[in-house]
Tab-separated table of C-alpha atoms and ligand atoms in Angstrom:
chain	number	residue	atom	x	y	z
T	1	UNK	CA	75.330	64.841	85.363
T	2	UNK	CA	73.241	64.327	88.306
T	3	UNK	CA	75.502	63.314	90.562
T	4	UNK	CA	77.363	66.469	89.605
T	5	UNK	CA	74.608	68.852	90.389
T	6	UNK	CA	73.375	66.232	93.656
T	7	UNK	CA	77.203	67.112	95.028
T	8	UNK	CA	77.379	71.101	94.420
T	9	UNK	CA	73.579	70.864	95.858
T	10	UNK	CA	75.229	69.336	98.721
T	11	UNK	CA	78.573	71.574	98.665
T	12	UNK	CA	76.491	74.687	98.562
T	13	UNK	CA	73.577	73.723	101.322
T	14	UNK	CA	76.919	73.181	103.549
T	15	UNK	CA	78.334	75.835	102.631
T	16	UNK	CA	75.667	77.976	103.589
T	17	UNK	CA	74.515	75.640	106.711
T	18	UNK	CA	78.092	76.327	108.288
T	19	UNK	CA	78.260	80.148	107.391
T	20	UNK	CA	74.743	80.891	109.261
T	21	UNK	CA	75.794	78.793	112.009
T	22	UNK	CA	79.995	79.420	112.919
T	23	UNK	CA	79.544	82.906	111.902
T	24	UNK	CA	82.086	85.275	111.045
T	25	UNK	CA	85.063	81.993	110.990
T	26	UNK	CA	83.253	81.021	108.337
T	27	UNK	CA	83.459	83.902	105.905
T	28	UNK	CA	86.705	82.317	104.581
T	29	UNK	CA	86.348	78.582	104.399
T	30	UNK	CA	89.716	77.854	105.792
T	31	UNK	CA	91.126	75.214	103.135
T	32	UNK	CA	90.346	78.432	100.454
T	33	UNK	CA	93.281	81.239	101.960
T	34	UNK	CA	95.339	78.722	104.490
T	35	UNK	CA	98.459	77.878	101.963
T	36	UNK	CA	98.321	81.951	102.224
T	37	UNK	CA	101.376	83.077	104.185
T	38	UNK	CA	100.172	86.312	106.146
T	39	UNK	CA	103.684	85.460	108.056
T	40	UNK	CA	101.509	85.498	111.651
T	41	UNK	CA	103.533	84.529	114.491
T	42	UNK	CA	101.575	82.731	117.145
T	43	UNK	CA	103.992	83.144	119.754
T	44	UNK	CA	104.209	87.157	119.362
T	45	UNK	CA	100.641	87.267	117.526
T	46	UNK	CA	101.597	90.123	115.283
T	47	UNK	CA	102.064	89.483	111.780
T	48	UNK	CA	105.247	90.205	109.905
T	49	UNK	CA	105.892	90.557	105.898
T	50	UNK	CA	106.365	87.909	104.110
T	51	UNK	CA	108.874	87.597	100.947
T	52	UNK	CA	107.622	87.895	97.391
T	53	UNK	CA	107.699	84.545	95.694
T	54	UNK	CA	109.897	86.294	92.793
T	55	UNK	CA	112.539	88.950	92.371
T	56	UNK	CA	111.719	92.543	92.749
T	57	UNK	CA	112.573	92.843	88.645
T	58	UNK	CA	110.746	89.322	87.536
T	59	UNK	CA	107.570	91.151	86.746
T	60	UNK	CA	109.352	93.606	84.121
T	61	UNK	CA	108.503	95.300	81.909
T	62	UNK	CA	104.758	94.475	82.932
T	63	UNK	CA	105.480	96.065	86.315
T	64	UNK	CA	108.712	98.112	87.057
T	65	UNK	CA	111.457	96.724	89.859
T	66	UNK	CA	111.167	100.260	91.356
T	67	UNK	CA	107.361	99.894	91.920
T	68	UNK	CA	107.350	96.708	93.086
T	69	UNK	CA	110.164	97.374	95.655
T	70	UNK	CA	108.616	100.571	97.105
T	71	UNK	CA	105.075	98.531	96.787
T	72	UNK	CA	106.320	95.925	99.010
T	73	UNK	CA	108.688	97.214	101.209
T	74	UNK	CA	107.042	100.403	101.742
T	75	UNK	CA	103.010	99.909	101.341
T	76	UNK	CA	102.767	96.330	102.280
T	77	UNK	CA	104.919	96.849	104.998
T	78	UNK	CA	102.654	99.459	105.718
T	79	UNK	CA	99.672	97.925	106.380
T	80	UNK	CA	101.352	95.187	108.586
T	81	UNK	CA	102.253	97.227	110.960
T	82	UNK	CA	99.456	99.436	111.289
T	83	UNK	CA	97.433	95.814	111.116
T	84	UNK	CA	99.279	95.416	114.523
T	85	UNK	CA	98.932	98.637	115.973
T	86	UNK	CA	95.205	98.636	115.524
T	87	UNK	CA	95.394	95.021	116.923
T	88	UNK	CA	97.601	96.343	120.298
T	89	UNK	CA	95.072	99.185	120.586
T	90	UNK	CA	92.057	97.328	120.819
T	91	UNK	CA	93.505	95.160	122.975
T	92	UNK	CA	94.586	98.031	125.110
T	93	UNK	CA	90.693	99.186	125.018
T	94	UNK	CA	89.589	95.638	125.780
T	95	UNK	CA	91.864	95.596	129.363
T	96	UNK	CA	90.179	98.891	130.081
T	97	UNK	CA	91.569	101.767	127.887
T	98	UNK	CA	89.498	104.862	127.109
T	99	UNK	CA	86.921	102.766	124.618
T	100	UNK	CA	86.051	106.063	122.696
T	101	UNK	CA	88.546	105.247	120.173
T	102	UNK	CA	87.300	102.008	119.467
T	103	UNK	CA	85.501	102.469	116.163
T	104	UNK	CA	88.538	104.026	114.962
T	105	UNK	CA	90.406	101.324	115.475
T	106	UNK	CA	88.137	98.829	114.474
T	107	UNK	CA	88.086	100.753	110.985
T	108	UNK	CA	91.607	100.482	110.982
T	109	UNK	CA	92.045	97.540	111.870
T	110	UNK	CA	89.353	96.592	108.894
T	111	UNK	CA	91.970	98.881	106.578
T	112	UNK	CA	95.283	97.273	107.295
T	113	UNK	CA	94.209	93.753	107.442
T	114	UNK	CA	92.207	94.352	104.632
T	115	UNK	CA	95.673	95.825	103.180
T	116	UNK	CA	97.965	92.998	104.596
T	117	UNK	CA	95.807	89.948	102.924
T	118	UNK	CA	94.614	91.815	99.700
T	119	UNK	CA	98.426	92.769	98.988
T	120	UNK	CA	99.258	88.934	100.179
T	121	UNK	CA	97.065	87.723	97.812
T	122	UNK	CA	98.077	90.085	94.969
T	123	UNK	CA	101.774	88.942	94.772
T	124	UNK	CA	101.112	85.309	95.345
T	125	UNK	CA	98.468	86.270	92.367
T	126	UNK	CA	100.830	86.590	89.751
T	127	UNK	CA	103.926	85.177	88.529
T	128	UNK	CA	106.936	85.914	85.897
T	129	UNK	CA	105.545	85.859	82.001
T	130	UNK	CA	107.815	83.246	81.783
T	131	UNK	CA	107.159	81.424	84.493
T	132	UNK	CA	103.808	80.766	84.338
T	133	UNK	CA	102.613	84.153	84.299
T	134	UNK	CA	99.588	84.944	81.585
T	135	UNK	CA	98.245	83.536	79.394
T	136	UNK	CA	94.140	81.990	80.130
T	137	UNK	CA	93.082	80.015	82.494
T	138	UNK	CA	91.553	76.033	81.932
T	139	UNK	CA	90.117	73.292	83.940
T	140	UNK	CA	87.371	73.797	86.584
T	141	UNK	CA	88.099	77.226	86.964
T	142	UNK	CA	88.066	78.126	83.040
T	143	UNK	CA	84.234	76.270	82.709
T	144	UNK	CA	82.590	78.507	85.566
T	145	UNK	CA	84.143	81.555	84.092
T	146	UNK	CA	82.616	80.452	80.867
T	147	UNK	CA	79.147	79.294	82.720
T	148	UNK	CA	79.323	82.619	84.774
T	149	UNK	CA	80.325	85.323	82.399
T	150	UNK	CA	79.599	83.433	79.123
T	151	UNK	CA	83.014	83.289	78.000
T	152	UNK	CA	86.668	84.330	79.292
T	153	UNK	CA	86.927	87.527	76.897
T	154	UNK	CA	83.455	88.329	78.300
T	155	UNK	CA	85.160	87.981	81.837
T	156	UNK	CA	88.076	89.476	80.898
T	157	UNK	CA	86.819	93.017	79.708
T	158	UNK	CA	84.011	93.747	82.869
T	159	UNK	CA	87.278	92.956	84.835
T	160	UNK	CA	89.343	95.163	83.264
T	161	UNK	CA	86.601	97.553	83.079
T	162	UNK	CA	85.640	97.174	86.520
T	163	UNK	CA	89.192	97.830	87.805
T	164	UNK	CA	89.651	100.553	85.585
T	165	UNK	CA	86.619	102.555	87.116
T	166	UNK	CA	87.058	102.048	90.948
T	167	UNK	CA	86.281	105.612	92.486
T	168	UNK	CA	89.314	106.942	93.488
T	169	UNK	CA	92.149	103.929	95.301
T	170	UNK	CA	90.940	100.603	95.514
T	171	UNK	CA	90.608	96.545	93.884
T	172	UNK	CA	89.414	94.749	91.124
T	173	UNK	CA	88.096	91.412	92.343
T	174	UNK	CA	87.305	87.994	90.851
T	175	UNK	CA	85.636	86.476	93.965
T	176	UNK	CA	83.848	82.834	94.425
T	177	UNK	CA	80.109	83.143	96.133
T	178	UNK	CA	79.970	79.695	98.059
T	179	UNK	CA	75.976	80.518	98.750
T	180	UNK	CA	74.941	80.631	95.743
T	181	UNK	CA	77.965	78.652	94.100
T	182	UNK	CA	78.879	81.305	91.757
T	183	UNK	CA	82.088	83.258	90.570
T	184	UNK	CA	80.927	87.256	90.496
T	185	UNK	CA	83.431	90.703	89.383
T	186	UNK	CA	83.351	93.264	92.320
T	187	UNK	CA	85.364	96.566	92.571
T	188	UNK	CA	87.062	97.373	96.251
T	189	UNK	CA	87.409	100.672	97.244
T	190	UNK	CA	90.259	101.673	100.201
T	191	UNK	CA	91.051	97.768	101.232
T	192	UNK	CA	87.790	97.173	102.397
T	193	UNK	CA	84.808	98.725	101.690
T	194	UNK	CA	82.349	97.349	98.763
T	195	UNK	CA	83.277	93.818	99.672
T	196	UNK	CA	80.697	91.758	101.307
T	197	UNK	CA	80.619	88.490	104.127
T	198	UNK	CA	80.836	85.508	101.861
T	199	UNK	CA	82.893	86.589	99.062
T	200	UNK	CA	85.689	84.112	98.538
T	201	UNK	CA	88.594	86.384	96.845
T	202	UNK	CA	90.174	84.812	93.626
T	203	UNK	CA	92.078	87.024	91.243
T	204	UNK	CA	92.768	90.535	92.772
T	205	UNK	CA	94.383	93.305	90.826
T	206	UNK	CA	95.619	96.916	92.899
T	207	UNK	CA	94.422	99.763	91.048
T	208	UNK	CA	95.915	101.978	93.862
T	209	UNK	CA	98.095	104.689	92.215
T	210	UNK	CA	101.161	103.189	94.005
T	211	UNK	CA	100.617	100.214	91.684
T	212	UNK	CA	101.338	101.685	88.402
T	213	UNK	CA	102.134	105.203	88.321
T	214	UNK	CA	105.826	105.307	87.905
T	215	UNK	CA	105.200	103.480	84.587
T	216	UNK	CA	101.728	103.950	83.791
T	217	UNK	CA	101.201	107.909	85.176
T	218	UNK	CA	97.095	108.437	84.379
T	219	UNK	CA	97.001	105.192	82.087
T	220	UNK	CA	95.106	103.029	84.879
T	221	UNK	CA	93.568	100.798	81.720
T	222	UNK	CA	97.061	100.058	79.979
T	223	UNK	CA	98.864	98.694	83.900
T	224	UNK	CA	95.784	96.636	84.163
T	225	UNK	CA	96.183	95.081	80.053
T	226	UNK	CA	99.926	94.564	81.347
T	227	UNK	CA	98.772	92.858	84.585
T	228	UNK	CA	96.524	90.539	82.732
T	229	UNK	CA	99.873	88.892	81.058
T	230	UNK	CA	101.173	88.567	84.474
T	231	UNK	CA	98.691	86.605	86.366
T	232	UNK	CA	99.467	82.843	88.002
T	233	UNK	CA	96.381	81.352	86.577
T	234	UNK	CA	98.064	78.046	88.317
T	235	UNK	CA	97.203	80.289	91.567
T	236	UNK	CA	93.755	81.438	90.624
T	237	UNK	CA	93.011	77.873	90.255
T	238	UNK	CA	94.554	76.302	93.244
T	239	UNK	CA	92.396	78.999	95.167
T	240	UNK	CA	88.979	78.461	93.209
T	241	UNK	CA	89.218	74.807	93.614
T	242	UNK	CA	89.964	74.851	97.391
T	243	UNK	CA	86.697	77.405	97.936
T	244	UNK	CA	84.537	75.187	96.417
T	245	UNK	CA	85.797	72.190	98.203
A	1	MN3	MN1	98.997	98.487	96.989
């Protein structure tokens, strides 16, 4: 037991020793998102769209083939290329183009990659009910929901709760805290704002009305019961275990 505690003591002074010191490449820890295909080409540096790691109709009846097509192909698709736009514009600005654009781009460029990784990580987030979607999660990840929110059912409902109530379009979030070594529920709003420098994101669900309404119409609450059988808890894990090192 206390080498247990001696060793997050130690993961979390790092953790917070490299964050004040690298700065903003340390939001992310890199081992937590790299396995994350944001399909960036280095050569070209502009990001393309990666392929779902299922069919279009694996996720029925939990979420419809036509959603998920128009959801990918259409809004994720989206956000890369405006992620690339905004990208090409600043650069513009930064080789001497009219700068008195550039907080417009910045925000946009906050929006769409914001967009790009949140949808990345929402695919790669669940999986086929039988497949490995659903069910609860166990192991490392399953004990700090337990020593964070009591128990998973306690977890469960503010995350369902908090997803349900986002203001308007936005995310659900299960995020890590490497500071403070703790997992915490946050709502997103857009596909950026509420979120703050640290936050490690876990388990993300889109409560965007793109997500759900072709199935769900105004029933926000029953598309997020339905997601719930659908996440890759294998994922959530893999993720959790790489933020905390
Ligand atoms: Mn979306």
């Amino acid at each position: 037991m206390n080498t247990d505690i001696t060793r997050r003591q130690a993961i979390t002074s790092m953790t917070a020793t490299a964050a004040g010191v690298a700065g903003l490449s340390s939001i992310a820890p890199a081992s937590t998102l790299s396995t994350l295909d944001l399909g960036f080409d280095e050569k070209t540096k502009e990001y393309t769209l990666p392929d779902l790691p299922y069919d279009y109709d694996a996720l029925a009846p939990h979420i419809d083939v036509i959603t998920m097509t128009i959801h990918h192909t259409k809004h994720h698709a989206g956000y890369v290329k405006g992620l690339n736009n905004a990208l090409q514009k600043l650069e513009s600005i930064r080789n001497g183009a009219d700068a008195s654009t550039l907080q417009h781009w910045q925000r946009q460029l906050s929006f769409h990659a914001g967009g790009h990784i949140n949808h990345s990580l929402f695919w790669t987030g669940m999986a086929p009910s039988n497949n490995g979607g659903g069910g609860t999660p166990s192991g490392t990840l399953a004990k700090a929901i337990e020593r964070d929110f009591g128990s998973f059912d306690s977890f469960s409902s503010q995350f369902k709760n908090a997803a349900k109530s986002v203001e308007g379009s936005g995310w659900g979030w299960l995020i890590y805290e490497p500071m403070s070594n703790r997992l915490l529920i946050t709502q997103m709003q857009n596909q950026q704002d509420m979120m703050f420098a640290g936050a490690i994101p876990l388990l993300g669900v889109d409560v965007w009305e793109h997500a759900y309404y072709l199935t769900y119409q105004n029933r926000r609450a029953d598309y997020i019961a339905e997601f719930m059988k659908v996440i890759n808890w294998k994922e959530i894990q893999r993720r959790y275990d790489a933020a905390i090192g």
